[in-house]
PDB file of C-alpha atoms in Angstrom:
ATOM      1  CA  UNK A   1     -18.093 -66.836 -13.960  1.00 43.00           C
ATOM      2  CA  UNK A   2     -18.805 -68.621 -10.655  1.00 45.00           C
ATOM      3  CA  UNK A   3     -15.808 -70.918 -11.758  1.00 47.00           C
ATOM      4  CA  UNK A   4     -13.221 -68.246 -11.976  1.00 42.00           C
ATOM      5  CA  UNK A   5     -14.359 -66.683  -8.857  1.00 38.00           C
ATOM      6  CA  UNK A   6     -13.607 -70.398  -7.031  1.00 45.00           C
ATOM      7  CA  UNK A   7     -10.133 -70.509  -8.731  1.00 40.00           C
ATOM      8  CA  UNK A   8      -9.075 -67.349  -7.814  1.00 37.00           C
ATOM      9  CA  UNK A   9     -10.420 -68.327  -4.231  1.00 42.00           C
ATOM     10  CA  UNK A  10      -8.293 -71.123  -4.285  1.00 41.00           C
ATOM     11  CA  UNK A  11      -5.272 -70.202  -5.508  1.00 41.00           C
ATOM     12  CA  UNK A  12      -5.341 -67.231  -2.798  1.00 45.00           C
ATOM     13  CA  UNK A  13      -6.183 -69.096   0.421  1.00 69.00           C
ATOM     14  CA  UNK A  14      -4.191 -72.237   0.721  1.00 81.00           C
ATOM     15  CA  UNK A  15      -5.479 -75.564   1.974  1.00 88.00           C
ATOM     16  CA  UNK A  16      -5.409 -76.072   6.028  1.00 89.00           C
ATOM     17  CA  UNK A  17      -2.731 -78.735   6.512  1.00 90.00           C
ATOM     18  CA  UNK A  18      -3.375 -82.185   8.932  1.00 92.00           C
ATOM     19  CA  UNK A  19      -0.922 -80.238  11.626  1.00 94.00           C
ATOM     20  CA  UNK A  20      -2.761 -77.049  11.928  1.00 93.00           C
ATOM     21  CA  UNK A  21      -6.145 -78.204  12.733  1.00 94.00           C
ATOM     22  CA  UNK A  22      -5.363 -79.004  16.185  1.00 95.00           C
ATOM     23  CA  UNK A  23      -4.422 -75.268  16.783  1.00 95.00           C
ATOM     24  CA  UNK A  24      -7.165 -73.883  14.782  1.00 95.00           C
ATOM     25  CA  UNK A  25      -9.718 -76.052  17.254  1.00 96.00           C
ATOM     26  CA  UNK A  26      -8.093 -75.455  19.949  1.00 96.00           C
ATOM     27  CA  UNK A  27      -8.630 -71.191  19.067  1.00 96.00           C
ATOM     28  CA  UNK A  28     -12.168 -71.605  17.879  1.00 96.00           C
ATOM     29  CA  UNK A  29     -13.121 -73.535  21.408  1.00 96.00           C
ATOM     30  CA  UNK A  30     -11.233 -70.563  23.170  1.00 96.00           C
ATOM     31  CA  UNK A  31     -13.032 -67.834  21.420  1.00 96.00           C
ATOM     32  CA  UNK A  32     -16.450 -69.626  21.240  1.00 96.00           C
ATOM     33  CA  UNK A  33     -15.932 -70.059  25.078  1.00 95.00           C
ATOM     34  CA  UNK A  34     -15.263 -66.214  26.063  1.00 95.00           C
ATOM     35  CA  UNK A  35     -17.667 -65.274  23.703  1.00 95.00           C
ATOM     36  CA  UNK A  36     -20.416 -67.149  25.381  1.00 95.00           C
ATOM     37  CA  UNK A  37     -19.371 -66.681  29.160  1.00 94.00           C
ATOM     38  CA  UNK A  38     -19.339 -63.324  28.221  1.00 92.00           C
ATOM     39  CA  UNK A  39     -23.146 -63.404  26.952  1.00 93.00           C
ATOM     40  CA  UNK A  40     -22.491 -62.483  23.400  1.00 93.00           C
ATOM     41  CA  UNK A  41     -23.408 -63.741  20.073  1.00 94.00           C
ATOM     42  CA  UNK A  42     -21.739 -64.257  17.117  1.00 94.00           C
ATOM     43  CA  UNK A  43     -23.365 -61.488  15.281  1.00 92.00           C
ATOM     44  CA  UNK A  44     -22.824 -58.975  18.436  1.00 91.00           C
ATOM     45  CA  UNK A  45     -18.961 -59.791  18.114  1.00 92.00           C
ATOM     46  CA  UNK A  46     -18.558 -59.583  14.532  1.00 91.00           C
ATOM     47  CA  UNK A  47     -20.706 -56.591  14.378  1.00 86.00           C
ATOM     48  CA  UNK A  48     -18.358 -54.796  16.874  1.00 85.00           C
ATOM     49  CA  UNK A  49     -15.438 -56.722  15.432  1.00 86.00           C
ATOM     50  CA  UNK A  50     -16.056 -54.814  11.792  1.00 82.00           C
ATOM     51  CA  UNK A  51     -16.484 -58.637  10.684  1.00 88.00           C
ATOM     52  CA  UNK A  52     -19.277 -60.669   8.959  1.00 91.00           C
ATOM     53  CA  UNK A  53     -20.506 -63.150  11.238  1.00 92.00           C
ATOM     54  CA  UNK A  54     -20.147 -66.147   9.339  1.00 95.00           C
ATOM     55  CA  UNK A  55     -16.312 -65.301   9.632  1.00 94.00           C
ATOM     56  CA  UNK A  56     -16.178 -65.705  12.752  1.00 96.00           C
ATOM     57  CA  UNK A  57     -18.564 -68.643  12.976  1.00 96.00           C
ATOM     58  CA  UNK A  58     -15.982 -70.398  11.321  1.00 96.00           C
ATOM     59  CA  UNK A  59     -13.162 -69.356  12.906  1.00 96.00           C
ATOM     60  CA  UNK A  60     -14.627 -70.232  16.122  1.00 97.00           C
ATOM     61  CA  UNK A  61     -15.481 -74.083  13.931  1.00 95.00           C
ATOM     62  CA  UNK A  62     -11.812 -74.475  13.344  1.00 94.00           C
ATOM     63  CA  UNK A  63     -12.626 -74.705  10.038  1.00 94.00           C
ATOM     64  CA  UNK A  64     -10.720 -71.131   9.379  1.00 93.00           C
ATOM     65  CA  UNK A  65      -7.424 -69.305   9.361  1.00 93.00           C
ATOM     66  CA  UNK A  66      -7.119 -65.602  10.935  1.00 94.00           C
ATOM     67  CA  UNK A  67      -4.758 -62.996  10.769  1.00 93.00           C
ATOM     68  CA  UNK A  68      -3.730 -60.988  14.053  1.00 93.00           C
ATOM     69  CA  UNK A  69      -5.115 -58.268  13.609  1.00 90.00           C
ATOM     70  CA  UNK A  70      -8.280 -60.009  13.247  1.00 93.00           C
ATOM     71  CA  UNK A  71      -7.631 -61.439  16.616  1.00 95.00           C
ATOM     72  CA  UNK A  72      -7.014 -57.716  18.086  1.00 92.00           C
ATOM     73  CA  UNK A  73     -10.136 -56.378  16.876  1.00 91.00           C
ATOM     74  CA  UNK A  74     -12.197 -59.443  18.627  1.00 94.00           C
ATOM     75  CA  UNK A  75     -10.133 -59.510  21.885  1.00 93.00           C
ATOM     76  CA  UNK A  76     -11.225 -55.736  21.682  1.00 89.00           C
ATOM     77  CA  UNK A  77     -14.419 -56.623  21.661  1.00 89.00           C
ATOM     78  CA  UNK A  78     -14.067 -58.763  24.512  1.00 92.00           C
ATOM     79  CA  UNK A  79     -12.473 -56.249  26.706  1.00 89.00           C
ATOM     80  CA  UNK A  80     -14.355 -53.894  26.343  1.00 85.00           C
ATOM     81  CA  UNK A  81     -17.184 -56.078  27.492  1.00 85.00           C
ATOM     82  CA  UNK A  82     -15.245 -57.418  30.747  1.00 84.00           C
ATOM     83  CA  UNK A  83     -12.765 -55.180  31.657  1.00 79.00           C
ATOM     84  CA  UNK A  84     -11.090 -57.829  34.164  1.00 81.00           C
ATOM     85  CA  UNK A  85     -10.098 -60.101  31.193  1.00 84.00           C
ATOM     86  CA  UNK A  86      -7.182 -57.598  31.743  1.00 85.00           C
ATOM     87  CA  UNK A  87      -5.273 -55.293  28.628  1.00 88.00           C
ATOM     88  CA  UNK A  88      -6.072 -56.206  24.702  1.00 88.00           C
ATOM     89  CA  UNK A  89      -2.496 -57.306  24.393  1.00 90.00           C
ATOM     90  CA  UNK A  90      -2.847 -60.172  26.864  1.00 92.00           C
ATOM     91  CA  UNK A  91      -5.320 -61.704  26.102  1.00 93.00           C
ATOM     92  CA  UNK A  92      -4.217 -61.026  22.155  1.00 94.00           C
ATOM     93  CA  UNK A  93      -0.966 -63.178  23.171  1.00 95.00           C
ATOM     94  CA  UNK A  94      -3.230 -65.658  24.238  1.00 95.00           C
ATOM     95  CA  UNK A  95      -5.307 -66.254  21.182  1.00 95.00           C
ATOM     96  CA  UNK A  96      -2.100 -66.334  19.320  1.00 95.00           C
ATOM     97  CA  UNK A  97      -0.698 -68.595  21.033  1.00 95.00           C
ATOM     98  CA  UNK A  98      -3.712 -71.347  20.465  1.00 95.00           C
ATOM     99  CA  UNK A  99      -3.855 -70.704  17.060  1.00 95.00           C
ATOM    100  CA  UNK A 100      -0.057 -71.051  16.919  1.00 94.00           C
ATOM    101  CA  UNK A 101       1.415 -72.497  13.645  1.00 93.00           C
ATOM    102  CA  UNK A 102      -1.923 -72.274  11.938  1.00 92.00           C
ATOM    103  CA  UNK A 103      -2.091 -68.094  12.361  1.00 92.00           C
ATOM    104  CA  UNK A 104      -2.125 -66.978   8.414  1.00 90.00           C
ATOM    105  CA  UNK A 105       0.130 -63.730   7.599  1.00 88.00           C
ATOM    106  CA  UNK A 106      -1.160 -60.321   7.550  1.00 86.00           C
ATOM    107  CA  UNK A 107      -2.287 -59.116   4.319  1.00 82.00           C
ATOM    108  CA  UNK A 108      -0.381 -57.093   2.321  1.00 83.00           C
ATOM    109  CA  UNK A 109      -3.317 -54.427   1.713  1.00 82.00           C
ATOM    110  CA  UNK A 110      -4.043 -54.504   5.618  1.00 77.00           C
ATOM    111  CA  UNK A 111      -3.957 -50.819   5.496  1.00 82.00           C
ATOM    112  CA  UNK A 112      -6.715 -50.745   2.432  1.00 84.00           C
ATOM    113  CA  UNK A 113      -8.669 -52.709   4.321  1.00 78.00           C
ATOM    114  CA  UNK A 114      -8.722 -51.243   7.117  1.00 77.00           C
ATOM    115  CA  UNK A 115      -9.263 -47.617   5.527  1.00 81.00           C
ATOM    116  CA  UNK A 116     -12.327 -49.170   3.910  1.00 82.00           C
ATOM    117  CA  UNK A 117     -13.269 -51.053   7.328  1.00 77.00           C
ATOM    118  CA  UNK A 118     -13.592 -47.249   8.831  1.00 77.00           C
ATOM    119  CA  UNK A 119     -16.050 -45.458   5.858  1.00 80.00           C
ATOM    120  CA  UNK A 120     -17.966 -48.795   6.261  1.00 79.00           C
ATOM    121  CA  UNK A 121     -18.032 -48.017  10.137  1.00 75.00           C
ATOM    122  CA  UNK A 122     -19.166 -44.205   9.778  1.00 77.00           C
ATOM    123  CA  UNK A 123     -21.517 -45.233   7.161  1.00 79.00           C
ATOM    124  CA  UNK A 124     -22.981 -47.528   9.329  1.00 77.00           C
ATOM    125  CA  UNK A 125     -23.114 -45.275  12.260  1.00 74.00           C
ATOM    126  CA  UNK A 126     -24.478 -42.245   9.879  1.00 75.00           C
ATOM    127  CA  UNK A 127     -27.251 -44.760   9.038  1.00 80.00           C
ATOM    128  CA  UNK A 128     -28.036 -45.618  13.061  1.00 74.00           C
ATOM    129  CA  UNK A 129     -27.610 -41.828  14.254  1.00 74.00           C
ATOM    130  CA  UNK A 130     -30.461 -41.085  11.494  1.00 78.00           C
ATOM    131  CA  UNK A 131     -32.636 -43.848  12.303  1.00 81.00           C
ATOM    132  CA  UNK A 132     -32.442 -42.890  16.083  1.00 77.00           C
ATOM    133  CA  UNK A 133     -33.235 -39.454  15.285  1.00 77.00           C
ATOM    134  CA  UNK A 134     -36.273 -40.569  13.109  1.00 80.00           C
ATOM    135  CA  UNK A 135     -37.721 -42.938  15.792  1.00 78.00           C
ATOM    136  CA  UNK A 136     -37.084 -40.561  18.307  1.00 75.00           C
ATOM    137  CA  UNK A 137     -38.932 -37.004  16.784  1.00 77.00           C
ATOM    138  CA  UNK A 138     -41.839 -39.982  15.829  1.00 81.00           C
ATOM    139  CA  UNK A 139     -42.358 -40.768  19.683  1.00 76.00           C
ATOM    140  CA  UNK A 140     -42.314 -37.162  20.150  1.00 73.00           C
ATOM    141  CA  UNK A 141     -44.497 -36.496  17.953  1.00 77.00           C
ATOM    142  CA  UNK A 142     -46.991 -39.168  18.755  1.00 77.00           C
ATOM    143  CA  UNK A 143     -46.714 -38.070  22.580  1.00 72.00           C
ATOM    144  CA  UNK A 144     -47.344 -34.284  20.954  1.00 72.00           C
ATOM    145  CA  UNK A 145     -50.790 -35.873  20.121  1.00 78.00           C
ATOM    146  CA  UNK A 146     -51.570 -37.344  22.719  1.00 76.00           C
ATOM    147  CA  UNK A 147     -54.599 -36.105  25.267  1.00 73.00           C
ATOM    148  CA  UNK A 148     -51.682 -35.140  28.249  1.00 70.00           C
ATOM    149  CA  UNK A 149     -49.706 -33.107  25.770  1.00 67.00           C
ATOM    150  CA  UNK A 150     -52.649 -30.902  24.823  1.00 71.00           C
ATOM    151  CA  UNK A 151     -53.110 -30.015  28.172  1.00 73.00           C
ATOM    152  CA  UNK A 152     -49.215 -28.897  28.711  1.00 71.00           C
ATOM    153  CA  UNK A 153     -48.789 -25.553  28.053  1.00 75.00           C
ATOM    154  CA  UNK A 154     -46.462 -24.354  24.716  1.00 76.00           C
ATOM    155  CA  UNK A 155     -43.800 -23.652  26.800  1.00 79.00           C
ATOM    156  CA  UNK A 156     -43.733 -26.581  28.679  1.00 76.00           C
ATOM    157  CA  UNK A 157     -44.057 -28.591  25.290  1.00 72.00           C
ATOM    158  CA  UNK A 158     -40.954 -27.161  24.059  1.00 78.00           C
ATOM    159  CA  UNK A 159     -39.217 -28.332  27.270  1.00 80.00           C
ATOM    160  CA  UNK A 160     -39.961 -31.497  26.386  1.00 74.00           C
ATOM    161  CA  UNK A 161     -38.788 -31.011  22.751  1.00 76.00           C
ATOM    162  CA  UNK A 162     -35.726 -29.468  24.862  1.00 81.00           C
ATOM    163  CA  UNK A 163     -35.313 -32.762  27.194  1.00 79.00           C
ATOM    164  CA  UNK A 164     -35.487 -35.259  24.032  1.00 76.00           C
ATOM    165  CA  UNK A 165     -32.914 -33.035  22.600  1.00 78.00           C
ATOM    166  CA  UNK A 166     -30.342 -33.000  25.055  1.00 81.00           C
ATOM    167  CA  UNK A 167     -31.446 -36.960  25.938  1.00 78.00           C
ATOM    168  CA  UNK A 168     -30.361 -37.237  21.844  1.00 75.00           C
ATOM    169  CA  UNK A 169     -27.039 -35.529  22.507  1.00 82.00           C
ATOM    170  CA  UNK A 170     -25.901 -37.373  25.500  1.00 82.00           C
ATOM    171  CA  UNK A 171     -26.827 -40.674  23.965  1.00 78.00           C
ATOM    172  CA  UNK A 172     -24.409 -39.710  20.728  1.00 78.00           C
ATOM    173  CA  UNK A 173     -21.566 -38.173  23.189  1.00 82.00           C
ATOM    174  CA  UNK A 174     -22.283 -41.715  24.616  1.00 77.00           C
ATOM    175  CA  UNK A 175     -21.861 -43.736  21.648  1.00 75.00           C
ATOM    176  CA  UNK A 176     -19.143 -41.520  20.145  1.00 77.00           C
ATOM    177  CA  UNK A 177     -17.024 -42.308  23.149  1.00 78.00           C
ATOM    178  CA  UNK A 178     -17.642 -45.989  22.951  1.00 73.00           C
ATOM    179  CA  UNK A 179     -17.025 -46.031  19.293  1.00 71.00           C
ATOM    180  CA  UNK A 180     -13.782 -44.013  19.699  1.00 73.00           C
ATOM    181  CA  UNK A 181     -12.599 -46.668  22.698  1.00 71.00           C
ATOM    182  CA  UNK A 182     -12.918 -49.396  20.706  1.00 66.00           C
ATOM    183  CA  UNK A 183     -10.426 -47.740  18.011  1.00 68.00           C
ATOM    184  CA  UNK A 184      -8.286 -46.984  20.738  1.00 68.00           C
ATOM    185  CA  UNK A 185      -7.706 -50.595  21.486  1.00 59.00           C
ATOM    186  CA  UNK A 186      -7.599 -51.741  17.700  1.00 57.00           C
ATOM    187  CA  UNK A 187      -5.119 -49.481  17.170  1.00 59.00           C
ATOM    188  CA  UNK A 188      -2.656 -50.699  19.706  1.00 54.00           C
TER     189      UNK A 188
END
């Protein structure tokens, strides 16, 4: 089975040629280079990037072709780290420009991809919002416990339980917003 999979690998990637190595180096140093300067890892990017890391490990090797759009979604990333590296599109036309001839075409199921890309996101971000939740009613609850809460009256224990609620909204509205500015500059 393993053999087909290879095959089928093959026959849908094809082979980096001599000439195109120079761009794809020159790319990888330029992404590996904002990357770091900008204090990020490879995982943080990716994450962000709605990419495995190892993708962009070896994009940023030269040892890997990228699409565009893949580009966008990373100098998105960037951005919206260091606003002064100026709009997406810039520095877009930048990273397309060093990867020049060696750029591979968009896919022809780009829009597939990316539909599954966003139920992969919210699922992901269903998965966080509920795990925040969790660890945040268990620190309440542990503090509910403790010897300082028992001297707090009931009311004033439900304004706590009132304060970790509205602390748990503004830190979704928070997220939400980032979330939804980081679509905004895929999209474009």
């Amino acid at each position: 089975m393993g053999g087909s999979w290879e095959r089928c690998r093959a026959v849908s990637r094809r082979p980096i040629l001599a000439r195109e190595v120079p761009h794809l180096e020159r790319l990888g140093r330029l992404l590996s280079t904002t990357r770091r300067a900008l204090g990020l890892t490879q995982k943080e990017v990716a994450l962000a990037a709605a990419m495995h890391w190892t993708h962009l490990q070896r994009i940023e090797a030269g040892t890997r072709r990228t699409r565009r759009s893949t580009l966008r979604r990373i100098a998105a990333v960037f951005v919206l780290e260091e606003l002064r590296l100026g709009p997406v599109d810039d520095l877009l036309e930048d990273l397309v420009a060093a990867a020049g001839p060696a750029l591979a075409e968009e896919s022809v199921y780009a829009e597939r991809v990316a539909r599954r890309r966003r139920v992969r996101e919210e699922r992901a971000w269903n998965e966080h919002r509920q795990r925040r939740l969790g660890l945040l009613i268990e620190s309440i609850e542990r503090w509910e416990r403790s010897e300082y809460a028992q001297m707090l009256s009931s009311e004033e224990r439900g304004e706590r339980w009132a304060e970790a609620g509205q602390w748990h909204r503004e830190w979704i509205a928070e997220q939400r917003e980032r979330r939804q500015a980081l679509e905004g500059l895929r999209e474009h």
